[in-house]
mmCIF file of C-alpha atoms and ligand atoms in Angstrom:
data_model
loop_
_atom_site.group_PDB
_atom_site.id
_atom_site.type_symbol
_atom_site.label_atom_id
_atom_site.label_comp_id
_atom_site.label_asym_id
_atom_site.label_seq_id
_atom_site.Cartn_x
_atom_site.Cartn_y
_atom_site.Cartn_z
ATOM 1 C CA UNK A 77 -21.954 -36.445 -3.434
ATOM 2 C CA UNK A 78 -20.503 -33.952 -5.956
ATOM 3 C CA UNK A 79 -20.030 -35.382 -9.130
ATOM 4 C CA UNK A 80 -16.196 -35.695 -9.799
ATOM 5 C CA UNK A 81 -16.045 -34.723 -13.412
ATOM 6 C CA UNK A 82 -12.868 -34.119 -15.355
ATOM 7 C CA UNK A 83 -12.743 -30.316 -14.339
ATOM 8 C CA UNK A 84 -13.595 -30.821 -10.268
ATOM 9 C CA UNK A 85 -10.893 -33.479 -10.307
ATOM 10 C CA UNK A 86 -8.628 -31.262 -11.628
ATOM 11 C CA UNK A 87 -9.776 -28.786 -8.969
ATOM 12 C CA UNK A 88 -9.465 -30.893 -6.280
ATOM 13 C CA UNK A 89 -5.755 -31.984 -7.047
ATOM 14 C CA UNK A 90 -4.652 -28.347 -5.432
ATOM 15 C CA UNK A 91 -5.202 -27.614 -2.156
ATOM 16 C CA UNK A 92 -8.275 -25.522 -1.971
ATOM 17 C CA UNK A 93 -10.429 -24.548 1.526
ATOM 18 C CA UNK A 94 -13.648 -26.659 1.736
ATOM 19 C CA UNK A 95 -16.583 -24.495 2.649
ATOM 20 C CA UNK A 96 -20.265 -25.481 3.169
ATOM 21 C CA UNK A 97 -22.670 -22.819 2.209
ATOM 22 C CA UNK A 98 -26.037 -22.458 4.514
ATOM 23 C CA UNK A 99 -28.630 -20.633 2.329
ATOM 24 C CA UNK A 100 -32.896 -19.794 3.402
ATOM 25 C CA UNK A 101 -33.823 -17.871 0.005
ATOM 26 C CA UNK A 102 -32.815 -17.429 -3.739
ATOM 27 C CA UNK A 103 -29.596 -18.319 -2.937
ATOM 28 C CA UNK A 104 -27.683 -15.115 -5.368
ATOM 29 C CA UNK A 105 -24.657 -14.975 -3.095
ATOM 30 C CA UNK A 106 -24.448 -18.605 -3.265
ATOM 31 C CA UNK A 107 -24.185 -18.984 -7.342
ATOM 32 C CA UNK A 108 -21.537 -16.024 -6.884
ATOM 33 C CA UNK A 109 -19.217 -17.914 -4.368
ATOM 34 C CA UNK A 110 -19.671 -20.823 -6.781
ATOM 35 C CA UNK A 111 -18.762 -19.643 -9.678
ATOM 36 C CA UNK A 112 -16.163 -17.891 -8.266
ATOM 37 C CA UNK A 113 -15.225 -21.266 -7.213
ATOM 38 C CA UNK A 114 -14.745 -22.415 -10.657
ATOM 39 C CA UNK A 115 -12.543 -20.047 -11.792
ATOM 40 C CA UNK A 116 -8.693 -21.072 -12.408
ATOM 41 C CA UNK A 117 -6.367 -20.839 -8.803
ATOM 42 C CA UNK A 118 -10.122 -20.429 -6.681
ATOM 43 C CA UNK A 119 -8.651 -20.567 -2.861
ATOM 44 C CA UNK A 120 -12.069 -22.979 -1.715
ATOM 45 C CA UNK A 121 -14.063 -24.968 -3.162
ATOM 46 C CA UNK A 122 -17.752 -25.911 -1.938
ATOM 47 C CA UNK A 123 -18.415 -29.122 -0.668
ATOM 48 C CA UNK A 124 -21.814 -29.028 0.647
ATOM 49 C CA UNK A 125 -25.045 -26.419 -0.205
ATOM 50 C CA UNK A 126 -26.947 -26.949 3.053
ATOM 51 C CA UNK A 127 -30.755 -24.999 4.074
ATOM 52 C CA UNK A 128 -33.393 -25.080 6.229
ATOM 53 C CA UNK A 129 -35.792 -24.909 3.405
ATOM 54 C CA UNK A 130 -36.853 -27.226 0.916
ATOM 55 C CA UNK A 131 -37.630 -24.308 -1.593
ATOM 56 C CA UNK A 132 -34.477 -22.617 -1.643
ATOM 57 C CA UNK A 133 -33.997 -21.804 -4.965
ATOM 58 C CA UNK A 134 -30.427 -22.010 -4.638
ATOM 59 C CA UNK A 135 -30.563 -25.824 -3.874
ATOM 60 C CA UNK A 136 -31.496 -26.377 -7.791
ATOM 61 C CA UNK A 137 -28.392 -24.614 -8.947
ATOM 62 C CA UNK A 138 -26.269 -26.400 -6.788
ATOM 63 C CA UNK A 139 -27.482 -30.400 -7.812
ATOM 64 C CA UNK A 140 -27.244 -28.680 -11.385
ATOM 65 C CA UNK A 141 -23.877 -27.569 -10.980
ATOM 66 C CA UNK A 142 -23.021 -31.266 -9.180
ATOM 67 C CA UNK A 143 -22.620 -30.042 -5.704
ATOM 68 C CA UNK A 144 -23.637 -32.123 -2.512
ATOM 69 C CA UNK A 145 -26.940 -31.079 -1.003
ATOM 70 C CA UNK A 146 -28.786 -30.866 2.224
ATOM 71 C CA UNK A 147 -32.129 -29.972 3.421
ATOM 72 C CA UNK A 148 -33.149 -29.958 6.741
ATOM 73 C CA UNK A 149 -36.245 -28.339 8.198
ATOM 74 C CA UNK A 150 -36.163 -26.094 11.262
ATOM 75 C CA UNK A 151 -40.143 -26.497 12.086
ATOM 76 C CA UNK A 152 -40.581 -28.630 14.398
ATOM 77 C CA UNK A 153 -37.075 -28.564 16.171
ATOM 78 C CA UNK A 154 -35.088 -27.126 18.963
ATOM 79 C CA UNK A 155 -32.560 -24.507 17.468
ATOM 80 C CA UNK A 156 -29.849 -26.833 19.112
ATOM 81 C CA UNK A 157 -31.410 -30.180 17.178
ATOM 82 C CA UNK A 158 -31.830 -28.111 14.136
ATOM 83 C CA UNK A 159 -28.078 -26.559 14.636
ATOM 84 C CA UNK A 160 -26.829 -29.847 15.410
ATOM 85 C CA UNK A 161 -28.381 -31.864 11.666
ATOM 86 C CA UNK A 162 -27.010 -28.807 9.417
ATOM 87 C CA UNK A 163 -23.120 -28.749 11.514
ATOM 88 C CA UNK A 164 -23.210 -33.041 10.795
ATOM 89 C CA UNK A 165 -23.892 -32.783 7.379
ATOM 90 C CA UNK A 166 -20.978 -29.722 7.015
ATOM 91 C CA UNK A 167 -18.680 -31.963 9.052
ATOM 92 C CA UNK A 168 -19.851 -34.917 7.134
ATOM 93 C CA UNK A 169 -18.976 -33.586 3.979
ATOM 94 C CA UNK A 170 -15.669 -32.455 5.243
ATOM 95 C CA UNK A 171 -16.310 -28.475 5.243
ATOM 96 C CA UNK A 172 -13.043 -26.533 6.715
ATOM 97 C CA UNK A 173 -15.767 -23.382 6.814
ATOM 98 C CA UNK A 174 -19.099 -22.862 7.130
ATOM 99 C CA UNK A 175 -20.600 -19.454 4.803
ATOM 100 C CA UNK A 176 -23.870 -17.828 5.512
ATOM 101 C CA UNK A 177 -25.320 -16.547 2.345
ATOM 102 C CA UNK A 178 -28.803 -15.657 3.352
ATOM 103 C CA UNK A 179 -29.234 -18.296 6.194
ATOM 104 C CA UNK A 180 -32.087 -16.971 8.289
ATOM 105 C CA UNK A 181 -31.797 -18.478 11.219
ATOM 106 C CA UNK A 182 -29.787 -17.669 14.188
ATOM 107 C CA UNK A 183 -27.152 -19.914 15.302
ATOM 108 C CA UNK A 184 -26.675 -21.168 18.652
ATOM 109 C CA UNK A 185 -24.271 -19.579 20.728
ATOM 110 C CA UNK A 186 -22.745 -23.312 20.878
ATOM 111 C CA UNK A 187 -22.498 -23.421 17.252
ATOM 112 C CA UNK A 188 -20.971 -20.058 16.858
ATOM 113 C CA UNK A 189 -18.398 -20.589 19.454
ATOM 114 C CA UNK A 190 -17.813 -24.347 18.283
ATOM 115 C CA UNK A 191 -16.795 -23.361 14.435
ATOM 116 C CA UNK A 192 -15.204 -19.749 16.436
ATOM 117 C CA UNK A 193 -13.275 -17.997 13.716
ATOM 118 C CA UNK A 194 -14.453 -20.410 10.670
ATOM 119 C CA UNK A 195 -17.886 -19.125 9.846
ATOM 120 C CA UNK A 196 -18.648 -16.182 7.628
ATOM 121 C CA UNK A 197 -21.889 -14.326 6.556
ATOM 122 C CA UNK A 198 -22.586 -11.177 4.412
ATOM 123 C CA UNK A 199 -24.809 -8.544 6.108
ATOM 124 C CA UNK A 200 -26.413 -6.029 3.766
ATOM 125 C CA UNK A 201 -25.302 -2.461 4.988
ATOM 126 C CA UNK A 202 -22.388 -0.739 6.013
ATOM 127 C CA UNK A 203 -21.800 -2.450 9.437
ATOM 128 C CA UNK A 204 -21.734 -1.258 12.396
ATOM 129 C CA UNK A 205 -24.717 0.559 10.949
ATOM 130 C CA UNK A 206 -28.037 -0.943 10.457
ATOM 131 C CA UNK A 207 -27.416 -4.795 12.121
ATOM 132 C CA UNK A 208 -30.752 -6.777 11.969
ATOM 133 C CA UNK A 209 -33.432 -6.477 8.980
ATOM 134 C CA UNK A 210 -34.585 -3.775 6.762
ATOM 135 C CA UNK A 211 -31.645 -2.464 6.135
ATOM 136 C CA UNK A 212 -31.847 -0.658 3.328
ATOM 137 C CA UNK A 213 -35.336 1.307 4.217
ATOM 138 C CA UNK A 214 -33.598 2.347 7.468
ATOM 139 C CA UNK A 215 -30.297 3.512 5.129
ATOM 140 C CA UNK A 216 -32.708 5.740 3.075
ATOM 141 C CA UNK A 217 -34.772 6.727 5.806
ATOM 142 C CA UNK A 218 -31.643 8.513 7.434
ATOM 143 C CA UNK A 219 -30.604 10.356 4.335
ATOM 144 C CA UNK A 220 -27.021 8.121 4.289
ATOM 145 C CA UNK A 221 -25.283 8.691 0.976
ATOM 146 C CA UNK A 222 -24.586 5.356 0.910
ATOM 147 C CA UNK A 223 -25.613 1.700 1.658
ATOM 148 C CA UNK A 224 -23.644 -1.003 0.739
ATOM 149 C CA UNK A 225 -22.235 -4.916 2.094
ATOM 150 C CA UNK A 226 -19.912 -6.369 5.199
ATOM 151 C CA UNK A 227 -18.386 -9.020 5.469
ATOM 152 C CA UNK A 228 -17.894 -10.278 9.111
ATOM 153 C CA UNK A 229 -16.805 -13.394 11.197
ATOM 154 C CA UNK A 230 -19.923 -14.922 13.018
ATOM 155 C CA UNK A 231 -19.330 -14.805 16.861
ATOM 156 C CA UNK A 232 -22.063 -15.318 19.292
ATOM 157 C CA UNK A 233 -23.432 -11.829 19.110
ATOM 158 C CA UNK A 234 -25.545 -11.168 15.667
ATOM 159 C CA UNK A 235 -23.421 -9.336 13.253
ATOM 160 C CA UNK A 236 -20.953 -8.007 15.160
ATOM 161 C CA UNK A 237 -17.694 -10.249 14.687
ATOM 162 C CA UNK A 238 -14.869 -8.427 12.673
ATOM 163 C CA UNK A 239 -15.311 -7.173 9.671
ATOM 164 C CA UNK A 240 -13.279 -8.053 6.958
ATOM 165 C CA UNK A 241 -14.544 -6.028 3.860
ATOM 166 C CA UNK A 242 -17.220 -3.927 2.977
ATOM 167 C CA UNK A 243 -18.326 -2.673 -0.671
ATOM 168 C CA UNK A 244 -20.298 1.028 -1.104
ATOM 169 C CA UNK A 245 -22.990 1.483 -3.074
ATOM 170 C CA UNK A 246 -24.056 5.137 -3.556
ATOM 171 C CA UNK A 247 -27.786 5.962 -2.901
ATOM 172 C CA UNK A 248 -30.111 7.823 -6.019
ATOM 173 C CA UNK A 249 -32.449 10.493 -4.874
ATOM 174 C CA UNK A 250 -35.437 8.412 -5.888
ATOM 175 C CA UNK A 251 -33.803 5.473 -4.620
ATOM 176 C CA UNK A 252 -36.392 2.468 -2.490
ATOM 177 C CA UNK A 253 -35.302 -0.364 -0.477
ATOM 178 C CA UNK A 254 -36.186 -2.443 -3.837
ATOM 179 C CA UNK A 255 -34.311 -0.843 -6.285
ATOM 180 C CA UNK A 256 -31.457 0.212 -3.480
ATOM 181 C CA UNK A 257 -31.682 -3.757 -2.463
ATOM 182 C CA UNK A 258 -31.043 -5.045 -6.022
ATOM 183 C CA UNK A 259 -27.649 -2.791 -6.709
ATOM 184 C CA UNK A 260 -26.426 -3.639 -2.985
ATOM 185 C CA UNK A 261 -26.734 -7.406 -4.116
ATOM 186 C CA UNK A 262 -24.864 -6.725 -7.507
ATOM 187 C CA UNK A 263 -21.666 -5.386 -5.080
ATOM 188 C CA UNK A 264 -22.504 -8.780 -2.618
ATOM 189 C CA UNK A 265 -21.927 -11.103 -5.611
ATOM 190 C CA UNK A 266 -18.452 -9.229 -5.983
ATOM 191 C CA UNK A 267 -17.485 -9.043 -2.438
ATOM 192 C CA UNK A 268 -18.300 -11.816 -1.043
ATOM 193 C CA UNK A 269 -16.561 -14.683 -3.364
ATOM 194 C CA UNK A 270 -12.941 -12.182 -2.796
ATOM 195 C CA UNK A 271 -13.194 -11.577 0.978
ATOM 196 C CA UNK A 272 -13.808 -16.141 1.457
ATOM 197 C CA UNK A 273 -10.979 -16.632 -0.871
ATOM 198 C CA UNK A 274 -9.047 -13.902 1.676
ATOM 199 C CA UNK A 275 -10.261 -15.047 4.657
ATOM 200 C CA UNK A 276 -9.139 -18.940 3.494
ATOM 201 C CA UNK A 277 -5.974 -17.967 2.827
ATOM 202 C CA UNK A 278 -4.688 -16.044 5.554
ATOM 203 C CA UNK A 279 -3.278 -19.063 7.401
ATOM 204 C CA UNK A 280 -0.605 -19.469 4.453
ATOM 205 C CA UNK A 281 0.269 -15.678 4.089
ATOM 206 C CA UNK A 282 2.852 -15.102 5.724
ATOM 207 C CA UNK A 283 2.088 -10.792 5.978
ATOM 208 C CA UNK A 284 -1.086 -12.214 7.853
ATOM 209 C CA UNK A 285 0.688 -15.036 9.753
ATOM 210 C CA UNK A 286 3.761 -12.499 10.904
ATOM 211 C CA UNK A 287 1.040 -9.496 11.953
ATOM 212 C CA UNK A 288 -0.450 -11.876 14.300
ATOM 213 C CA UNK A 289 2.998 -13.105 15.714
ATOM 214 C CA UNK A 290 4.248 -9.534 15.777
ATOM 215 C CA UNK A 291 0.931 -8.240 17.674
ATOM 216 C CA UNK A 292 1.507 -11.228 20.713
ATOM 217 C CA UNK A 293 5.198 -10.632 21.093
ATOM 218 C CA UNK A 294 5.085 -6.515 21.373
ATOM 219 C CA UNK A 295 2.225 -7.371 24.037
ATOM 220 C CA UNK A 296 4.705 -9.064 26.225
ATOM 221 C CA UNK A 297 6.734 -6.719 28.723
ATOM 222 C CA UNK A 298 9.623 -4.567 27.157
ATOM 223 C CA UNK A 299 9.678 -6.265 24.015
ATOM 224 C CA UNK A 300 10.763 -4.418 20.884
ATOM 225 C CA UNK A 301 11.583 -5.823 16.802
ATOM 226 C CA UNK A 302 14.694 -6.383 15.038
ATOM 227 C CA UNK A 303 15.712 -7.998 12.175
ATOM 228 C CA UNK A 304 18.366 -10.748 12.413
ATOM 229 C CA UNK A 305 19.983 -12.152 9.385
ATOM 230 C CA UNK A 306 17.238 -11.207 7.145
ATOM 231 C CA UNK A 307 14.592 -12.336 9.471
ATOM 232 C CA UNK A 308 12.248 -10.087 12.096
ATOM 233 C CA UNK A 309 12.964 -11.119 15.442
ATOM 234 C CA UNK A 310 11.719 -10.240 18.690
ATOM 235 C CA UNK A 311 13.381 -9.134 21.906
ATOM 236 C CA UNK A 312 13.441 -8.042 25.453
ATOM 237 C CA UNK A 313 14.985 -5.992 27.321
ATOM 238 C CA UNK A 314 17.042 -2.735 26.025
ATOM 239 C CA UNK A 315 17.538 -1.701 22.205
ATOM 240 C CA UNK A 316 21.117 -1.643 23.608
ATOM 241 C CA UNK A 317 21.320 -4.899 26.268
ATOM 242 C CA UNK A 318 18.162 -7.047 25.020
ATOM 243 C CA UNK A 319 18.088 -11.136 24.129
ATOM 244 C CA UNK A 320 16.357 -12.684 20.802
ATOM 245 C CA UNK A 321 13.545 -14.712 22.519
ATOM 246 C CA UNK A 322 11.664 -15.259 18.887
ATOM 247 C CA UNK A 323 12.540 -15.305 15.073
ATOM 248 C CA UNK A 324 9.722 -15.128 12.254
ATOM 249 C CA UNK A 325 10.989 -17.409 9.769
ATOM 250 C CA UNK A 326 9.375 -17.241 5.600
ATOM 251 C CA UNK A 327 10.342 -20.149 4.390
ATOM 252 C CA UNK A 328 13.700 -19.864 5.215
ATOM 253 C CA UNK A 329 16.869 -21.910 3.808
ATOM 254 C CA UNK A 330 14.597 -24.020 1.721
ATOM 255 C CA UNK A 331 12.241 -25.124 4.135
ATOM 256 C CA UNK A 332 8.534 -24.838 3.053
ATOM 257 C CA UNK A 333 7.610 -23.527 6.684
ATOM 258 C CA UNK A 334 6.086 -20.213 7.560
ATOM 259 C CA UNK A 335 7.216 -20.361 11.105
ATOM 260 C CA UNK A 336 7.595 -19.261 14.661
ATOM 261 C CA UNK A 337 11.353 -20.087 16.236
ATOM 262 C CA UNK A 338 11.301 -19.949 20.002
ATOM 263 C CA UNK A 339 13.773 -21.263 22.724
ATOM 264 C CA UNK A 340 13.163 -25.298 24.416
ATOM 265 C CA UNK A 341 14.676 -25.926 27.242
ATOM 266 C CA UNK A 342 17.516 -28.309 24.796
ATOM 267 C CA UNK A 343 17.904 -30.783 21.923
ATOM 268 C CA UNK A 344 16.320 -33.435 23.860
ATOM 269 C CA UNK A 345 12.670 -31.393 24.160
ATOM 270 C CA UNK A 346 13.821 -30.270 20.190
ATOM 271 C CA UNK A 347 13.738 -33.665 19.130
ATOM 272 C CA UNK A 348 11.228 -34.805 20.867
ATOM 273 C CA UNK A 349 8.944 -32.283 19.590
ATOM 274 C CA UNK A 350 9.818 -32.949 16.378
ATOM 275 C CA UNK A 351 9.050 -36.238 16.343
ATOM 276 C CA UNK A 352 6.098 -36.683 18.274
ATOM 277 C CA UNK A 353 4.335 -33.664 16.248
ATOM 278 C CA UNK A 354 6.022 -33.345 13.025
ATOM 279 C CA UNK A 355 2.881 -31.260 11.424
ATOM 280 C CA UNK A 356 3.606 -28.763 14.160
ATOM 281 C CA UNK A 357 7.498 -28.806 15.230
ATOM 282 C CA UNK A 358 10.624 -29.127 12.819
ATOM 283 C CA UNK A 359 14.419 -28.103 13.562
ATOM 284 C CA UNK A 360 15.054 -24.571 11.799
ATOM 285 C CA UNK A 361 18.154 -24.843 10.116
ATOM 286 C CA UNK A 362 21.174 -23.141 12.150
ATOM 287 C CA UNK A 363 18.808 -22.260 15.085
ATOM 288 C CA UNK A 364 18.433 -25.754 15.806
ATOM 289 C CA UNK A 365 21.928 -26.645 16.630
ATOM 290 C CA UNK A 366 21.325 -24.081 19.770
ATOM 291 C CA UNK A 367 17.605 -25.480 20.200
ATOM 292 C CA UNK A 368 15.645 -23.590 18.782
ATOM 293 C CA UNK A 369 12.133 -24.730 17.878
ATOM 294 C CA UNK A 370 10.042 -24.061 14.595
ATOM 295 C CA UNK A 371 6.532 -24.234 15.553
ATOM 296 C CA UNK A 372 4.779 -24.282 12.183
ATOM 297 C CA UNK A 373 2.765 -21.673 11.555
ATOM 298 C CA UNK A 374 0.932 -22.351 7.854
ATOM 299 C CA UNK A 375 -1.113 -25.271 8.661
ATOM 300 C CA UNK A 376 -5.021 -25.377 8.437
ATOM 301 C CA UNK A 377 -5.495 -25.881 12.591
ATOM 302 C CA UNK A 378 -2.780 -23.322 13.981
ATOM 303 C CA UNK A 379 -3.757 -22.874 17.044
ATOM 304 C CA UNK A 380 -2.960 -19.336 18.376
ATOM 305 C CA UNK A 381 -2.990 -19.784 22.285
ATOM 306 C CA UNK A 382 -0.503 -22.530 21.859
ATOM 307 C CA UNK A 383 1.804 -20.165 19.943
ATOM 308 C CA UNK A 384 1.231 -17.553 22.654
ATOM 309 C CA UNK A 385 2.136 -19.653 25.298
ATOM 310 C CA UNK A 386 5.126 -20.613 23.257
ATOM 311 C CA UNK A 387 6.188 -16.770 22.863
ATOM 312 C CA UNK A 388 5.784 -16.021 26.689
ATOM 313 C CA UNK A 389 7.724 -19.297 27.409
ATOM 314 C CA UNK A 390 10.587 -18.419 25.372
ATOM 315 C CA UNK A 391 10.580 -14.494 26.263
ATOM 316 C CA UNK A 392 10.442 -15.885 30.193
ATOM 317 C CA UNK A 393 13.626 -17.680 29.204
ATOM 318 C CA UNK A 394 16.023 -15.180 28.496
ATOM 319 C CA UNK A 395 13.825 -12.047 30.084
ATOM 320 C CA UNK A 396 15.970 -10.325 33.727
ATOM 321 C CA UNK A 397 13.874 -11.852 36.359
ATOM 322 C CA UNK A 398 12.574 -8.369 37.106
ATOM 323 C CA UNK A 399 10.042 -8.831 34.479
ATOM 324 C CA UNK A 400 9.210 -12.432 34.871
ATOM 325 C CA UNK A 401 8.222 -11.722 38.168
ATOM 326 C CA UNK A 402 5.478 -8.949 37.524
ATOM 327 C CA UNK A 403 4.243 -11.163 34.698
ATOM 328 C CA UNK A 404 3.668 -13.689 37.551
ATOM 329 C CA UNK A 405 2.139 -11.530 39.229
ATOM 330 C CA UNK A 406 -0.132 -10.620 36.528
ATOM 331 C CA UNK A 407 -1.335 -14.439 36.002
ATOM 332 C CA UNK A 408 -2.259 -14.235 39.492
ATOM 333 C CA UNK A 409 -5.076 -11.986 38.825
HETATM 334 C C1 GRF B 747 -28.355 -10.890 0.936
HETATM 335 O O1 GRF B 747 -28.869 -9.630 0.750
HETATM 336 C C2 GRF B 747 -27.450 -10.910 2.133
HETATM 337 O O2 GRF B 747 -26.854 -9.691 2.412
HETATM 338 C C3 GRF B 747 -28.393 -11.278 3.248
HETATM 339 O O3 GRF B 747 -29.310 -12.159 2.663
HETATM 340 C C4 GRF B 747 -29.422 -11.905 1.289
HETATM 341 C C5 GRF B 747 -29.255 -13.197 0.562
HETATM 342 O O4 GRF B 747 -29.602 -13.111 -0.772
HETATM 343 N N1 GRF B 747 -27.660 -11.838 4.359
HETATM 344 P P1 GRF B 747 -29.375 -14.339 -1.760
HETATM 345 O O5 GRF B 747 -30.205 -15.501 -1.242
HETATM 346 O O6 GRF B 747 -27.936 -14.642 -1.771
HETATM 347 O O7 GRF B 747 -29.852 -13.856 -3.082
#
């Protein structure tokens, strides 16, 4: 285990992401996101250094710098055994993330889609260009002007989940894939430690938190925004004739809650809510007396079906059965 020295207990006292970082090779990325991780008000820290080879060079720096290690060969094994040692040890050593920072392997579709939305890897060109190897040859090759980094989620499908940042670096005349390689690795160690602190935090900003609320309520029928007592809500129907059916609430009235306010069916479901799930549910101030819910929306497992279902509930509530009915007959299909 990490050695819990003076300054990583002082680290640990704030609430910072865990990640586990899977490295093959020198491991450059790796010292970046871990230094990065040492700085003051670091989003994540990293709990685990995991590879697939014994000789990473990366695995020195991370027993020297007091971080958890794990090796685990993949010769020998099925990708799902192999898949299945590395995710134990992440889990094991309670990793919220999982970072690919030159992990060679290919994950199994299993593995992608069981960590969905909570693995991250750096590919080294401009994505979509140039997915696969030999990037940088191929960048040159086609007279680009510039190469450069992605960052992306991992889905099932190699390299193509979203990207969520990318860094240019301009390509010399005389440039090789050496040379080329060794400045796009200098802009890696910058972009990758900024875009996992990013990524970690979006489930407590609330610009984040209220795009993604905003984007599920405007997809329900004849919706349209407006603010309410300082807050955005959501409604539907006409601009003239329309009904609230949700409230985005920023830590409103002193509670600490980014959160989603949508319509039970009355105080007894309200309560009841509240106290079965309090790390979910609480009663919104004002709202609550006429039952509204606050589903809570930064906490580390929000689940974002759930919170749609809880939008299309609430807009069903108060929507002219017009609409109701063609979004039943929608969900038939
Ligand atoms: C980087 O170039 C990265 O883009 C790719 O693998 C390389 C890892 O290098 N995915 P290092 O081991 O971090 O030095």
């Amino acid at each position: 285990m990490a050695d819990a020295g003076p300054d990583n207990v002082a680290q640990t006292a704030r609430n910072r992401a865990k990640i586990a970082v899977f490295i093959s090779g020198g491991g450059t990325n790796m010292a970046a996101i871990l230094y990065a991780s040492r700085l003051a008000d670091a989003a994540y820290e990293i709990v685990l250094v995991a590879s697939n080879m014994a000789d990473a060079g990366g695995l020195e720096l991370a027993q020297l710098e007091g971080i958890a290690t794990f090796v685990h060969s993949h010769k020998g094994h099925s990708r799902a055994n192999h898949d299945a040692a590395m995710e134990a040890a992440a889990k094991e050593a309670g990793a919220d993330y999982l970072v690919l920072a030159g992990y060679m392997r290919i994950l199994s579709d299993e593995f992608a889609q069981r960590w969905q939305g909570r693995i991250l890897n750096i590919h080294p060109s401009l994505l979509p260009k140039y997915k696969g190897l030999n990037t940088f040859a191929r960048a040159i090759e086609a007279g680009d002007s510039h190469a450069g980094a992605s960052v992306h989620v991992v889905t099932p499908d190699l390299d193509a989940g979203e990207v969520l940042a990318q860094a240019r670096v301009a390509i010399a005349r005389d440039d090789t894939a050496e040379t080329l390689g060794a400045r796009v690795k200098l802009a890696e160690h910058q972009l990758y430690p900024r875009s996992i602190a990013d990524y970690v935090s979006r489930g407590s900003d609330p610009g984040h938190l209220f795009a993604r609320v905003r984007e599920l309520a405007l997809a329900l029928p004849e919706t349209h925004e407006r603010t309410s007592h300082g807050s955005p809500g959501f409604r539907v129907g006409s601009e003239k004739t329309g009904k609230y059916f949700a409230y985005f609430s920023d830590r409103h009235h002193g509670s600490g809650h980014i959160a989603l306010l949508v319509k039970t069916s009355g105080m007894d479901e309200l309560l009841n809510l509240v106290e079965s799930q309090p790390d979910t549910y609480y009663k919104p101030a004002f709202y609550g007396a006429s039952g509204w819910v606050g589903v809570i929306l930064n906490r580390p497992d929000a689940d974002w079906d759930h919170i749609a279902e809880w939008l299309e509930r609430s807009w069903r509530s108060v929507a002219p059965a017009r609409l109701t009915k063609l979004i039943d007959a929608a969900d038939m299909f």
